[in-house]
C-alpha cells in the first residue's frame, strides 16, 4: 500500500438471524417447532404456526416479521390478545393487561372519593388514597374480584403478599412486585417459575429466548446467527 493512500472499509451487511418458534409443553410432551423461512410468519388457528385446538386463539393472532435485520412481532387478531413475558421492569398503562398463572388482570383507575362533579364535596368515607386497581377478567369476559393498589410496593403471589391467589398453583409464592407512584404502575417479575406476561398493544422487537402467550399456548423464540 502506498503511503498516504486511504483504504475505505467495506460497509457492514446486516445478516438476519435464523428464527424458530417452539410451542412449549408444560407437561413435558413433544414440542412442535416451526422454522421461519419467509419475511413473515403468522400464528393462529389457520397460521403458518397452527394452533387449531385453542378456542381463545383467532384464525390469525400474531405476526412475526423482520424490520431490517431485527425480528419484531405484533398482535393482528385482537380478542384475547398476545402477551410477552417480562424480562425487566415495565410500565403497565391504564387499560393494560397482565397474565400470570391462570389469572388475567386489567388495570383501571379509581375515581377520587369524596369529590363530585365540579369539585363539590360528597359526604361519606374518607378517601383511602387508592388511585389504581387490578380487576380479574374471567373466561367469557366476565369481571371478577377487584384489588386496589396502594402507593408504593404491592406484592403479588400465591402464599404471601398484598394480593394473593392461594388456589392458583401456577402462581409462585412471591410472584411479582407492583410499584405505584401516583397514577403510574411499574411491574417487575420476582423470578417466578411461570413468568409474568403483559399484553402487547403495539409492535415490539423480539430477542432470543422471548416467551409469548397466545390463548393457552406458550411460544418461545429461538434465534441463531446465520453463518
Short mmCIF file of N, CA and C in Angstrom, two decimals, residues 70-175:
data_model
loop_
_atom_site.label_atom_id
_atom_site.label_comp_id
_atom_site.label_asym_id
_atom_site.label_seq_id
_atom_site.Cartn_x
_atom_site.Cartn_y
_atom_site.Cartn_z
N UNK A 70 -33.78 -7.05 12.28
CA UNK A 70 -34.31 -7.39 13.60
C UNK A 70 -35.70 -8.00 13.48
N UNK A 71 -35.97 -8.99 14.32
CA UNK A 71 -37.27 -9.64 14.36
C UNK A 71 -38.21 -8.83 15.24
N UNK A 72 -39.46 -8.69 14.79
CA UNK A 72 -40.48 -7.98 15.55
C UNK A 72 -41.75 -8.83 15.55
N UNK A 73 -42.70 -8.43 16.41
CA UNK A 73 -43.98 -9.15 16.48
C UNK A 73 -45.08 -8.15 16.79
N UNK A 74 -46.29 -8.45 16.29
CA UNK A 74 -47.45 -7.63 16.59
C UNK A 74 -48.68 -8.51 16.69
N UNK A 75 -49.65 -8.02 17.45
CA UNK A 75 -50.95 -8.69 17.56
C UNK A 75 -51.82 -8.26 16.40
N UNK A 76 -52.30 -9.21 15.60
CA UNK A 76 -53.15 -8.88 14.46
C UNK A 76 -54.56 -9.43 14.63
N UNK A 77 -54.82 -10.10 15.76
CA UNK A 77 -56.11 -10.75 15.94
C UNK A 77 -57.01 -10.13 16.98
N UNK A 78 -56.42 -9.36 17.91
CA UNK A 78 -57.23 -8.78 18.98
C UNK A 78 -57.82 -9.86 19.87
N UNK A 79 -59.10 -9.70 20.23
CA UNK A 79 -59.82 -10.64 21.10
C UNK A 79 -59.02 -10.87 22.39
N UNK A 80 -58.50 -12.07 22.61
CA UNK A 80 -57.80 -12.38 23.86
C UNK A 80 -56.34 -11.97 23.85
N UNK A 81 -55.84 -11.52 22.69
CA UNK A 81 -54.56 -10.83 22.67
C UNK A 81 -53.31 -11.69 22.63
N UNK A 82 -52.19 -10.97 22.64
CA UNK A 82 -50.85 -11.55 22.60
C UNK A 82 -50.07 -10.95 23.78
N UNK A 83 -49.43 -11.80 24.58
CA UNK A 83 -48.74 -11.37 25.79
C UNK A 83 -47.27 -11.77 25.73
N UNK A 84 -46.39 -10.87 26.19
CA UNK A 84 -44.96 -11.14 26.24
C UNK A 84 -44.51 -11.30 27.69
N UNK A 85 -43.62 -12.25 27.93
CA UNK A 85 -43.09 -12.46 29.27
C UNK A 85 -42.10 -11.36 29.63
N UNK A 86 -42.26 -10.79 30.82
CA UNK A 86 -41.40 -9.69 31.25
C UNK A 86 -40.02 -10.21 31.62
N UNK A 87 -38.99 -9.56 31.08
CA UNK A 87 -37.61 -9.83 31.45
C UNK A 87 -37.04 -8.74 32.34
N UNK A 88 -37.69 -7.60 32.32
CA UNK A 88 -37.27 -6.47 33.13
C UNK A 88 -38.49 -5.67 33.53
N UNK A 89 -38.32 -4.73 34.43
CA UNK A 89 -39.44 -3.92 34.90
C UNK A 89 -40.01 -3.10 33.75
N UNK A 90 -41.35 -3.08 33.68
CA UNK A 90 -42.02 -2.32 32.63
C UNK A 90 -43.26 -1.64 33.20
N UNK A 91 -43.64 -0.53 32.57
CA UNK A 91 -44.83 0.18 33.00
C UNK A 91 -46.07 -0.44 32.36
N UNK A 92 -47.10 -0.63 33.20
CA UNK A 92 -48.40 -1.10 32.72
C UNK A 92 -49.34 0.09 32.67
N UNK A 93 -49.79 0.49 31.48
CA UNK A 93 -50.68 1.66 31.39
C UNK A 93 -52.09 1.31 31.83
N UNK A 94 -52.86 2.34 32.16
CA UNK A 94 -54.28 2.13 32.46
C UNK A 94 -54.94 1.47 31.25
N UNK A 95 -55.69 0.43 31.50
CA UNK A 95 -56.29 -0.36 30.42
C UNK A 95 -55.43 -1.52 29.99
N UNK A 96 -54.18 -1.55 30.45
CA UNK A 96 -53.27 -2.65 30.12
C UNK A 96 -53.62 -3.92 30.89
N UNK A 97 -53.13 -5.05 30.37
CA UNK A 97 -53.48 -6.35 30.95
C UNK A 97 -52.23 -7.15 31.31
N UNK A 98 -52.35 -7.91 32.41
CA UNK A 98 -51.34 -8.85 32.83
C UNK A 98 -51.91 -10.25 32.84
N UNK A 99 -51.03 -11.24 32.59
CA UNK A 99 -51.38 -12.64 32.80
C UNK A 99 -50.28 -13.28 33.64
N UNK A 100 -50.69 -13.98 34.66
CA UNK A 100 -49.76 -14.75 35.48
C UNK A 100 -50.53 -15.92 36.08
N UNK A 101 -49.91 -17.11 36.00
CA UNK A 101 -50.65 -18.30 36.36
C UNK A 101 -51.90 -18.41 35.51
N UNK A 102 -53.03 -18.62 36.17
CA UNK A 102 -54.32 -18.67 35.46
C UNK A 102 -55.07 -17.34 35.57
N UNK A 103 -54.38 -16.31 36.02
CA UNK A 103 -55.02 -15.02 36.25
C UNK A 103 -54.83 -14.08 35.05
N UNK A 104 -55.90 -13.38 34.70
CA UNK A 104 -55.85 -12.32 33.71
C UNK A 104 -56.37 -11.07 34.38
N UNK A 105 -55.56 -10.02 34.44
CA UNK A 105 -55.86 -8.83 35.22
C UNK A 105 -55.74 -7.59 34.35
N UNK A 106 -56.69 -6.66 34.51
CA UNK A 106 -56.65 -5.41 33.77
C UNK A 106 -56.52 -4.25 34.76
N UNK A 107 -55.74 -3.24 34.41
CA UNK A 107 -55.51 -2.09 35.28
C UNK A 107 -56.56 -1.01 35.00
N UNK A 108 -57.19 -0.53 36.07
CA UNK A 108 -58.21 0.50 35.95
C UNK A 108 -57.92 1.63 36.93
N UNK A 109 -58.35 2.86 36.61
CA UNK A 109 -58.24 3.96 37.57
C UNK A 109 -59.37 3.88 38.60
N UNK A 110 -59.14 4.43 39.77
CA UNK A 110 -60.18 4.54 40.79
C UNK A 110 -60.51 6.02 40.95
N UNK A 111 -61.77 6.39 40.75
CA UNK A 111 -62.13 7.81 40.90
C UNK A 111 -61.85 8.29 42.31
N UNK A 112 -61.46 9.54 42.45
CA UNK A 112 -61.18 10.12 43.75
C UNK A 112 -62.45 10.16 44.59
N UNK A 113 -62.38 9.60 45.79
CA UNK A 113 -63.55 9.55 46.67
C UNK A 113 -63.82 10.92 47.27
N UNK A 114 -65.09 11.21 47.50
CA UNK A 114 -65.46 12.42 48.21
C UNK A 114 -65.54 13.67 47.37
N UNK A 115 -65.31 13.55 46.05
CA UNK A 115 -65.37 14.73 45.20
C UNK A 115 -66.34 14.46 44.06
N UNK A 116 -67.31 15.34 43.89
CA UNK A 116 -68.31 15.17 42.86
C UNK A 116 -68.02 16.05 41.67
N UNK A 117 -68.97 16.13 40.72
CA UNK A 117 -68.79 16.97 39.53
C UNK A 117 -68.51 18.42 39.92
N UNK A 118 -67.57 19.03 39.24
CA UNK A 118 -67.23 20.41 39.52
C UNK A 118 -66.43 20.60 40.80
N UNK A 119 -65.96 19.49 41.40
CA UNK A 119 -65.16 19.59 42.60
C UNK A 119 -65.97 19.72 43.88
N UNK A 120 -67.30 19.54 43.84
CA UNK A 120 -68.12 19.64 45.03
C UNK A 120 -67.86 18.48 45.97
N UNK A 121 -67.95 18.73 47.26
CA UNK A 121 -67.67 17.70 48.26
C UNK A 121 -68.84 16.74 48.41
N UNK A 122 -68.56 15.46 48.54
CA UNK A 122 -69.58 14.44 48.77
C UNK A 122 -69.32 13.84 50.14
N UNK A 123 -70.37 13.80 50.98
CA UNK A 123 -70.22 13.21 52.30
C UNK A 123 -70.05 11.70 52.18
N UNK A 124 -69.26 11.14 53.11
CA UNK A 124 -69.04 9.70 53.09
C UNK A 124 -67.71 9.35 53.70
N UNK A 125 -67.23 8.15 53.42
CA UNK A 125 -65.98 7.68 53.99
C UNK A 125 -64.81 8.48 53.44
N UNK A 126 -63.74 8.64 54.23
CA UNK A 126 -62.58 9.36 53.72
C UNK A 126 -61.88 8.60 52.60
N UNK A 127 -61.24 9.36 51.74
CA UNK A 127 -60.51 8.76 50.61
C UNK A 127 -59.31 7.98 51.14
N UNK A 128 -59.24 6.64 50.91
CA UNK A 128 -58.10 5.86 51.40
C UNK A 128 -56.83 6.10 50.60
N UNK A 129 -56.92 6.82 49.51
CA UNK A 129 -55.71 7.15 48.76
C UNK A 129 -55.44 6.24 47.57
N UNK A 130 -56.28 5.26 47.33
CA UNK A 130 -56.07 4.38 46.19
C UNK A 130 -56.39 5.12 44.89
N UNK A 131 -55.53 4.94 43.87
CA UNK A 131 -55.76 5.56 42.58
C UNK A 131 -55.91 4.53 41.45
N UNK A 132 -55.42 3.30 41.70
CA UNK A 132 -55.44 2.26 40.68
C UNK A 132 -55.92 0.95 41.30
N UNK A 133 -56.46 0.09 40.44
CA UNK A 133 -56.86 -1.25 40.87
C UNK A 133 -56.66 -2.23 39.74
N UNK A 134 -56.45 -3.49 40.11
CA UNK A 134 -56.43 -4.59 39.16
C UNK A 134 -57.74 -5.36 39.26
N UNK A 135 -58.33 -5.66 38.12
CA UNK A 135 -59.60 -6.38 38.09
C UNK A 135 -59.41 -7.69 37.34
N UNK A 136 -59.88 -8.78 37.94
CA UNK A 136 -59.82 -10.09 37.29
C UNK A 136 -60.77 -10.12 36.09
N UNK A 137 -60.27 -10.68 34.99
CA UNK A 137 -61.12 -10.95 33.83
C UNK A 137 -61.24 -12.46 33.70
N UNK A 138 -62.45 -12.96 33.81
CA UNK A 138 -62.69 -14.39 33.75
C UNK A 138 -63.03 -14.82 32.34
N UNK A 139 -63.08 -16.15 32.14
CA UNK A 139 -63.42 -16.67 30.82
C UNK A 139 -64.80 -16.14 30.41
N UNK A 140 -64.89 -15.72 29.16
CA UNK A 140 -66.12 -15.12 28.68
C UNK A 140 -66.16 -13.62 28.87
N UNK A 141 -65.08 -13.05 29.46
CA UNK A 141 -65.01 -11.61 29.64
C UNK A 141 -65.69 -11.09 30.89
N UNK A 142 -66.19 -11.98 31.75
CA UNK A 142 -66.84 -11.54 32.98
C UNK A 142 -65.81 -10.95 33.94
N UNK A 143 -66.23 -9.93 34.71
CA UNK A 143 -65.36 -9.30 35.68
C UNK A 143 -65.42 -10.05 37.00
N UNK A 144 -64.25 -10.23 37.60
CA UNK A 144 -64.17 -10.91 38.88
C UNK A 144 -63.81 -9.94 39.99
N UNK A 145 -62.93 -10.37 40.88
CA UNK A 145 -62.55 -9.56 42.03
C UNK A 145 -61.73 -8.35 41.59
N UNK A 146 -61.80 -7.29 42.40
CA UNK A 146 -61.01 -6.07 42.17
C UNK A 146 -60.04 -5.90 43.32
N UNK A 147 -58.80 -5.51 43.00
CA UNK A 147 -57.74 -5.38 44.00
C UNK A 147 -57.18 -3.96 43.97
N UNK A 148 -57.54 -3.11 44.94
CA UNK A 148 -56.96 -1.75 44.99
C UNK A 148 -55.45 -1.84 45.24
N UNK A 149 -54.71 -0.92 44.64
CA UNK A 149 -53.26 -0.89 44.77
C UNK A 149 -52.86 0.35 45.56
N UNK A 150 -52.12 0.15 46.64
CA UNK A 150 -51.68 1.27 47.46
C UNK A 150 -50.45 1.93 46.87
N UNK A 151 -50.19 3.15 47.27
CA UNK A 151 -48.98 3.85 46.85
C UNK A 151 -47.75 3.08 47.31
N UNK A 152 -46.76 2.97 46.43
CA UNK A 152 -45.56 2.22 46.76
C UNK A 152 -45.65 0.78 46.28
N UNK A 153 -45.02 -0.13 47.03
CA UNK A 153 -44.93 -1.52 46.60
C UNK A 153 -46.15 -2.34 46.98
N UNK A 154 -46.60 -3.17 46.04
CA UNK A 154 -47.67 -4.14 46.25
C UNK A 154 -47.15 -5.49 45.81
N UNK A 155 -47.01 -6.42 46.74
CA UNK A 155 -46.50 -7.76 46.43
C UNK A 155 -47.64 -8.66 46.01
N UNK A 156 -47.43 -9.38 44.91
CA UNK A 156 -48.43 -10.32 44.38
C UNK A 156 -47.84 -11.72 44.41
N UNK A 157 -48.60 -12.67 44.94
CA UNK A 157 -48.10 -14.05 44.99
C UNK A 157 -49.19 -15.03 45.33
N UNK A 158 -48.78 -16.28 45.49
CA UNK A 158 -49.75 -17.32 45.85
C UNK A 158 -49.93 -17.41 47.36
N UNK A 159 -48.83 -17.35 48.12
CA UNK A 159 -48.88 -17.61 49.55
C UNK A 159 -48.73 -16.37 50.40
N UNK A 160 -48.11 -15.32 49.86
CA UNK A 160 -47.89 -14.12 50.66
C UNK A 160 -47.93 -12.90 49.75
N UNK A 161 -48.31 -11.77 50.35
CA UNK A 161 -48.35 -10.54 49.58
C UNK A 161 -49.60 -9.74 49.84
N UNK A 162 -49.69 -8.59 49.18
CA UNK A 162 -50.86 -7.74 49.28
C UNK A 162 -52.01 -8.29 48.45
N UNK A 163 -51.67 -8.98 47.36
CA UNK A 163 -52.67 -9.64 46.50
C UNK A 163 -52.25 -11.10 46.39
N UNK A 164 -53.11 -12.02 46.78
CA UNK A 164 -52.76 -13.44 46.76
C UNK A 164 -53.81 -14.25 46.00
N UNK A 165 -53.31 -15.32 45.39
CA UNK A 165 -54.17 -16.28 44.68
C UNK A 165 -53.84 -17.68 45.20
N UNK A 166 -54.31 -18.01 46.41
CA UNK A 166 -53.90 -19.27 47.05
C UNK A 166 -54.32 -20.53 46.32
N UNK A 167 -55.35 -20.44 45.47
CA UNK A 167 -55.84 -21.63 44.77
C UNK A 167 -55.18 -21.82 43.41
N UNK A 168 -54.30 -20.90 43.01
CA UNK A 168 -53.67 -20.98 41.69
C UNK A 168 -52.26 -21.53 41.83
N UNK A 169 -52.10 -22.81 41.50
CA UNK A 169 -50.81 -23.47 41.63
C UNK A 169 -49.77 -23.01 40.64
N UNK A 170 -50.17 -22.20 39.64
CA UNK A 170 -49.23 -21.70 38.65
C UNK A 170 -48.66 -20.33 39.03
N UNK A 171 -49.14 -19.77 40.14
CA UNK A 171 -48.60 -18.53 40.68
C UNK A 171 -47.57 -18.87 41.73
N UNK A 172 -46.39 -18.27 41.67
CA UNK A 172 -45.34 -18.53 42.65
C UNK A 172 -45.67 -17.87 43.98
N UNK A 173 -45.00 -18.34 45.04
CA UNK A 173 -45.25 -17.80 46.37
C UNK A 173 -45.06 -16.30 46.41
N UNK A 174 -43.94 -15.82 45.87
CA UNK A 174 -43.68 -14.40 45.65
C UNK A 174 -43.50 -14.23 44.15
N UNK A 175 -44.51 -13.71 43.48
CA UNK A 175 -44.53 -13.78 42.02
C UNK A 175 -44.08 -12.49 41.35
#
